[in-house]
CSV table of C-alpha atoms in Angstrom, one decimal:
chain,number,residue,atom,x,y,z
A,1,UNK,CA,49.9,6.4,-6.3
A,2,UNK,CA,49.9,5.0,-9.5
A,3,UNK,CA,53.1,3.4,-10.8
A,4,UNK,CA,54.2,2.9,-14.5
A,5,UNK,CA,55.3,-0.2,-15.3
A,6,UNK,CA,56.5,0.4,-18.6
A,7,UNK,CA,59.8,-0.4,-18.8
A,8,UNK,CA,59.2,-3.8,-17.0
A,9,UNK,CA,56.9,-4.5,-20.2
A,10,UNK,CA,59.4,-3.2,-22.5
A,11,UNK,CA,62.1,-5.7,-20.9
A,12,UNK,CA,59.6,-8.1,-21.6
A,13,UNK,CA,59.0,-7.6,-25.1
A,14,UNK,CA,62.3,-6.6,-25.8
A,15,UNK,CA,62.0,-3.2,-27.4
A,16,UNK,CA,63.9,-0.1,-26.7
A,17,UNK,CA,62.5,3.2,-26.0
A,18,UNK,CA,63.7,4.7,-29.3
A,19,UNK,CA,61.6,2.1,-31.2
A,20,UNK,CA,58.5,2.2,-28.7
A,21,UNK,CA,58.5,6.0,-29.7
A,22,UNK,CA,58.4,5.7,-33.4
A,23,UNK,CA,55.7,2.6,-33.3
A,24,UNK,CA,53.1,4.9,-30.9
A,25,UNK,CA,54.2,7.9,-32.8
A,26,UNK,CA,55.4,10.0,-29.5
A,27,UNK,CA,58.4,11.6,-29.1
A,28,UNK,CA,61.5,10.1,-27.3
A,29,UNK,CA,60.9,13.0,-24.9
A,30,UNK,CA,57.5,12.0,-24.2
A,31,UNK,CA,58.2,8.9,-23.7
A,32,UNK,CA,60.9,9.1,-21.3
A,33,UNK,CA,58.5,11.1,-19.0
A,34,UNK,CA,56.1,8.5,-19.2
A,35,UNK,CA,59.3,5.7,-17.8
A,36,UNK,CA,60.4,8.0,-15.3
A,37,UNK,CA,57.0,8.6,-14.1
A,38,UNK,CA,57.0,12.2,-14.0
A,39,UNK,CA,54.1,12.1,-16.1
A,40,UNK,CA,50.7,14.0,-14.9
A,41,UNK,CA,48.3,12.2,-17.2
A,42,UNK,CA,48.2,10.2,-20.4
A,43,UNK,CA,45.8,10.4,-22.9
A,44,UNK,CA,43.1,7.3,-23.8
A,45,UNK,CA,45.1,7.4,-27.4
A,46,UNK,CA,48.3,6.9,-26.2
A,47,UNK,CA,47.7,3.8,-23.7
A,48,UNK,CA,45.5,2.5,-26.5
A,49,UNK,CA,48.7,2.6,-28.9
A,50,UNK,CA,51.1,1.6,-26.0
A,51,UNK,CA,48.9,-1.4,-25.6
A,52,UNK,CA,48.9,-2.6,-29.0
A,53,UNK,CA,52.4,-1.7,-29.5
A,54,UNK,CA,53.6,-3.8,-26.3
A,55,UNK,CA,50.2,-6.5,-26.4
A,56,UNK,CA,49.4,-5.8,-23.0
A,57,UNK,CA,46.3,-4.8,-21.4
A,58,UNK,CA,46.7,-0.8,-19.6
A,59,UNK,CA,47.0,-3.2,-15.6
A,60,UNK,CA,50.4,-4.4,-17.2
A,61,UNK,CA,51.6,-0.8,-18.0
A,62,UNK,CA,49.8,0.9,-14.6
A,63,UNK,CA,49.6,-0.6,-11.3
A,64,UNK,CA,47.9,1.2,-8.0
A,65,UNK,CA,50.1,1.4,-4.9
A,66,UNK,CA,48.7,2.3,-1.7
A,67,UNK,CA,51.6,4.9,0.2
A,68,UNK,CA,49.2,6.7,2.4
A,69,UNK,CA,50.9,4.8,5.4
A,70,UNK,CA,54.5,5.7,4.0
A,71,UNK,CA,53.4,9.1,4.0
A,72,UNK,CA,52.4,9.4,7.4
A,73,UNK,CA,55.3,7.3,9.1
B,1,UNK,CA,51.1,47.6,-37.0
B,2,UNK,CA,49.9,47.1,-33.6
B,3,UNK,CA,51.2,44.0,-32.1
B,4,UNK,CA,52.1,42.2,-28.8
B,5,UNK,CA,56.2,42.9,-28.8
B,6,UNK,CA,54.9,46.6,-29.1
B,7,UNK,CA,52.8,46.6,-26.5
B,8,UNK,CA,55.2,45.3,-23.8
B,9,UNK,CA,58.1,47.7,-25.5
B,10,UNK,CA,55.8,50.6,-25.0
B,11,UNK,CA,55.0,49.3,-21.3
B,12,UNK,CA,59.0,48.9,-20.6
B,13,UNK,CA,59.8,52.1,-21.9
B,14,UNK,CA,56.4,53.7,-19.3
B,15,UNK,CA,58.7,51.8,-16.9
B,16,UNK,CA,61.7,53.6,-17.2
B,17,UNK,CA,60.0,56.8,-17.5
B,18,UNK,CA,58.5,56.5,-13.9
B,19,UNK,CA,62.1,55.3,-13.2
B,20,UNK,CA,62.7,58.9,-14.0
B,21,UNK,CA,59.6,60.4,-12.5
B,22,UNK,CA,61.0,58.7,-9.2
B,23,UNK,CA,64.4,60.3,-9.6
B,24,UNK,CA,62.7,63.6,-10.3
B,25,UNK,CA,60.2,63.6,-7.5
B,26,UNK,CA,62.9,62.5,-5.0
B,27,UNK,CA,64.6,65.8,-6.0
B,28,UNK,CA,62.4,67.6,-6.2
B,29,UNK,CA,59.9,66.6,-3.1
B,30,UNK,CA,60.9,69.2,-0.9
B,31,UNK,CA,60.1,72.2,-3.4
B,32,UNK,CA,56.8,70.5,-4.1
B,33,UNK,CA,56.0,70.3,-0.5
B,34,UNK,CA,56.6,73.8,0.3
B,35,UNK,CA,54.6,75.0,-2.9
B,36,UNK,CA,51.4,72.8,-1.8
B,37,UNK,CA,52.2,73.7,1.8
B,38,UNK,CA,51.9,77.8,0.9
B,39,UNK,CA,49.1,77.1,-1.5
B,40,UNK,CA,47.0,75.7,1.3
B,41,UNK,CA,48.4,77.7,3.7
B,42,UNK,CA,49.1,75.0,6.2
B,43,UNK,CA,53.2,74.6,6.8
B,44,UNK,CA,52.5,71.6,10.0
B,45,UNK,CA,51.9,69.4,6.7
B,46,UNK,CA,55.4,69.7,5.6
B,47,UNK,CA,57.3,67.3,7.2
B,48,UNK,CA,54.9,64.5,7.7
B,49,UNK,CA,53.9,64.7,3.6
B,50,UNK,CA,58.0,64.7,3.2
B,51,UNK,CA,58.7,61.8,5.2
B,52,UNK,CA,55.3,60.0,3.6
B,53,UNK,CA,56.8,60.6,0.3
B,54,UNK,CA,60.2,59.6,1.1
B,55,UNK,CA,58.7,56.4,2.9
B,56,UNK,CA,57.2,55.6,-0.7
B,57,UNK,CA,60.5,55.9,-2.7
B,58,UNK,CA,61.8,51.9,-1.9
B,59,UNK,CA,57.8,50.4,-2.6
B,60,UNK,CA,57.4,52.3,-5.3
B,61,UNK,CA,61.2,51.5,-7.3
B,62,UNK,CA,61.0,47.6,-6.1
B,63,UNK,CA,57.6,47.4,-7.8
B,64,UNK,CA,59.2,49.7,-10.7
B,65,UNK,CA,62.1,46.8,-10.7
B,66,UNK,CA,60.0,44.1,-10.2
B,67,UNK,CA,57.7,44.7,-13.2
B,68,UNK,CA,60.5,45.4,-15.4
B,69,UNK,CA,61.9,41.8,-14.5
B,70,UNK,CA,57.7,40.6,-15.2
B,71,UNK,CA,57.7,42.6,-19.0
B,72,UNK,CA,61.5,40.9,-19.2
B,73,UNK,CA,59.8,37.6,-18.6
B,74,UNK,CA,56.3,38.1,-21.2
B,75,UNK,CA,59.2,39.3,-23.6
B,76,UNK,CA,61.0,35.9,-24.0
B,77,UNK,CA,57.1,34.2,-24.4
B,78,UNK,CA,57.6,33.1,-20.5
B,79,UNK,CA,54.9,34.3,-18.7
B,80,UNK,CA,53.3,31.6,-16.9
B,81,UNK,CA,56.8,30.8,-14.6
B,82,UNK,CA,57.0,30.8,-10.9
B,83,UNK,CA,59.3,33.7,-10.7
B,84,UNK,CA,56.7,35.6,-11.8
B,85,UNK,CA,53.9,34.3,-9.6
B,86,UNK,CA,56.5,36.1,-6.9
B,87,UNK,CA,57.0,39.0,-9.0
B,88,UNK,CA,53.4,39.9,-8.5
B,89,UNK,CA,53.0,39.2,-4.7
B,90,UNK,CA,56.0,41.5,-4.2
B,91,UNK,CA,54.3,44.1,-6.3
B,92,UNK,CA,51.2,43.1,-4.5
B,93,UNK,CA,52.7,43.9,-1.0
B,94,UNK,CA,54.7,47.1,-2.5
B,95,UNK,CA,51.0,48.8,-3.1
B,96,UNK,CA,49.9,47.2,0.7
B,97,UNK,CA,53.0,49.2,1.9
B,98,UNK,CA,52.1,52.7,0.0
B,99,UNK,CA,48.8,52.3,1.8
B,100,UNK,CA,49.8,51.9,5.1
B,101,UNK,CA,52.4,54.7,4.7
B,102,UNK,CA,49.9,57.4,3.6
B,103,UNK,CA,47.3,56.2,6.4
B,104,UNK,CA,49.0,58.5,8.9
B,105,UNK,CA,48.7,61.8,6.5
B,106,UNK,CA,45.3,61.1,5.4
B,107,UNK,CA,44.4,62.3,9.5
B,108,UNK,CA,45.8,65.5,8.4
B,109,UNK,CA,44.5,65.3,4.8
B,110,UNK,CA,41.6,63.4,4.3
B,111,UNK,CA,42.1,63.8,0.5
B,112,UNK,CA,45.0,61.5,0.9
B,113,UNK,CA,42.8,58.4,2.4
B,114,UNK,CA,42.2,57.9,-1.7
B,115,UNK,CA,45.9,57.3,-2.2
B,116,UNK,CA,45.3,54.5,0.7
B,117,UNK,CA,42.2,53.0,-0.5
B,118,UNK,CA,43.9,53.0,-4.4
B,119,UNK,CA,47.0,51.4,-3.3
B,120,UNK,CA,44.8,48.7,-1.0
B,121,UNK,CA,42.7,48.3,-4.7
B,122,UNK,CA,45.3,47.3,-6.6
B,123,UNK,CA,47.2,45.2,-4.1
B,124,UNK,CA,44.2,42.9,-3.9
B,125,UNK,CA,44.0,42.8,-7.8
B,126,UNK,CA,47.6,42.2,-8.2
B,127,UNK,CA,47.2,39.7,-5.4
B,128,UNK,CA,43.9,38.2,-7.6
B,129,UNK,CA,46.0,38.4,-10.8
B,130,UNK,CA,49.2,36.5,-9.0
B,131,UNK,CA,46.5,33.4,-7.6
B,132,UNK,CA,45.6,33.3,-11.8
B,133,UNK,CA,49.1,33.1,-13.1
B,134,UNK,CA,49.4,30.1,-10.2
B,135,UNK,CA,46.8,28.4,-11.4
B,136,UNK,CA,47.6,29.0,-15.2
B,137,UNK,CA,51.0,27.2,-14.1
B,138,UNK,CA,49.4,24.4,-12.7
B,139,UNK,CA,47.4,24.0,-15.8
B,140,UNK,CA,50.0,24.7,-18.4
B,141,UNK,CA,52.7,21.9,-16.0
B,142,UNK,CA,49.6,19.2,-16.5
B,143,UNK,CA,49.2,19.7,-19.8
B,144,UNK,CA,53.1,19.5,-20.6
B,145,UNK,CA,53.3,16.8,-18.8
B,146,UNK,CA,50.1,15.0,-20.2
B,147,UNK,CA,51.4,12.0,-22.6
């Protein structure tokens, strides 16, 4: 599965959500389904603005976790 | 004029008048037996086409109901909802049922195997239309939830 790391990079960089939204132009809404991973997909525009918002590259935002053996224990 | 609120108005008020079409048969069933039962000369048929038509009353009002609840749905712009995925498989198995039930009389009237085969027909559409509206979901979940 793929994990959003988002909030880790928003720590980092010290903004809140309410900013991140206004800077990438999303809304709050949006953007809290992007954090709480309930998103289904994300749009080349939007990672391109998250990344210039937060400096990061889209591995600091996204991050692939293997839970196929999780599954099946 | 002509618009889309119209059109599912017009379709809820068809609704209600089969609701009274239902009522009416139901009532009236037995005279309507014994008419085409004299006019054909054959009274064996009564009973079996009374108890076929009966058998059809509780398909045929929990599709009525369950396509009122469907027009209630399109009406407040909701159409693509689980609830109505179900909706439509109920419907779906209501025609199956009205099928099976006339499969007995159409050994004693063949004419009646066309009730059968319509009532198969339109299960599989509605069961066609239902595996749409699931995808449509899918499609209109992934695009809500696309960022």
């Amino acid at each position: 599965m793929i994990v959003v790391n988002l909030d880790v990079m928003m720590a980092k960089r010290k903004i809140s959500s309410n900013e991140l939204a206004e800077m990438i132009e999303i809304t709050p809404a949006n953007l809290s389904i992007l954090k709480r991973e309930k998103a289904k997909a994300i749009r080349f525009s939007t990672l391109d603005k998250l990344c210039r918002a937060l400096d990061c590259q889209p591995g600091d935002l996204l991050e692939f976790v293997d839970d196929e053996y999780d599954e099946e224990d | 004029m002509w618009n889309k609120d119209r059109s599912v108005i017009l379709s809820q008020i068809v609704i209600k008048i089969f609701y009274a079409v239902i009522v009416f048969c139901c009532v009236a069933a037995p005279n309507l037996v014994n008419y085409y039962s004299e006019k054909i000369g054959d009274e064996t048929v009564v009973l079996p086409l009374l108890i076929t038509l009966y058998a059809c009353v509780p398909p045929s009002v929990a599709a009525l109901v369950c396509l009122d609840i469907l027009l209630a749905n399109i009406k407040k712009n909701n159409p693509f909802v689980m609830q109505n995925v179900v909706l439509l498989r109920i419907i779906s198995y209501c025609c199956f049922a009205v099928s099976l039930i006339f499969v007995y009389f159409s050994f004693l009237r063949p004419f009646a195997f066309s009730i059968v085969f319509a009532g198969a027909f339109f299960g599989i559409i509605l069961r066609v239309v239902k595996n749409c509206f699931r995808q449509a979901i899918e499609i209109r979940e992934e695009n809500d939830f696309t960022v």
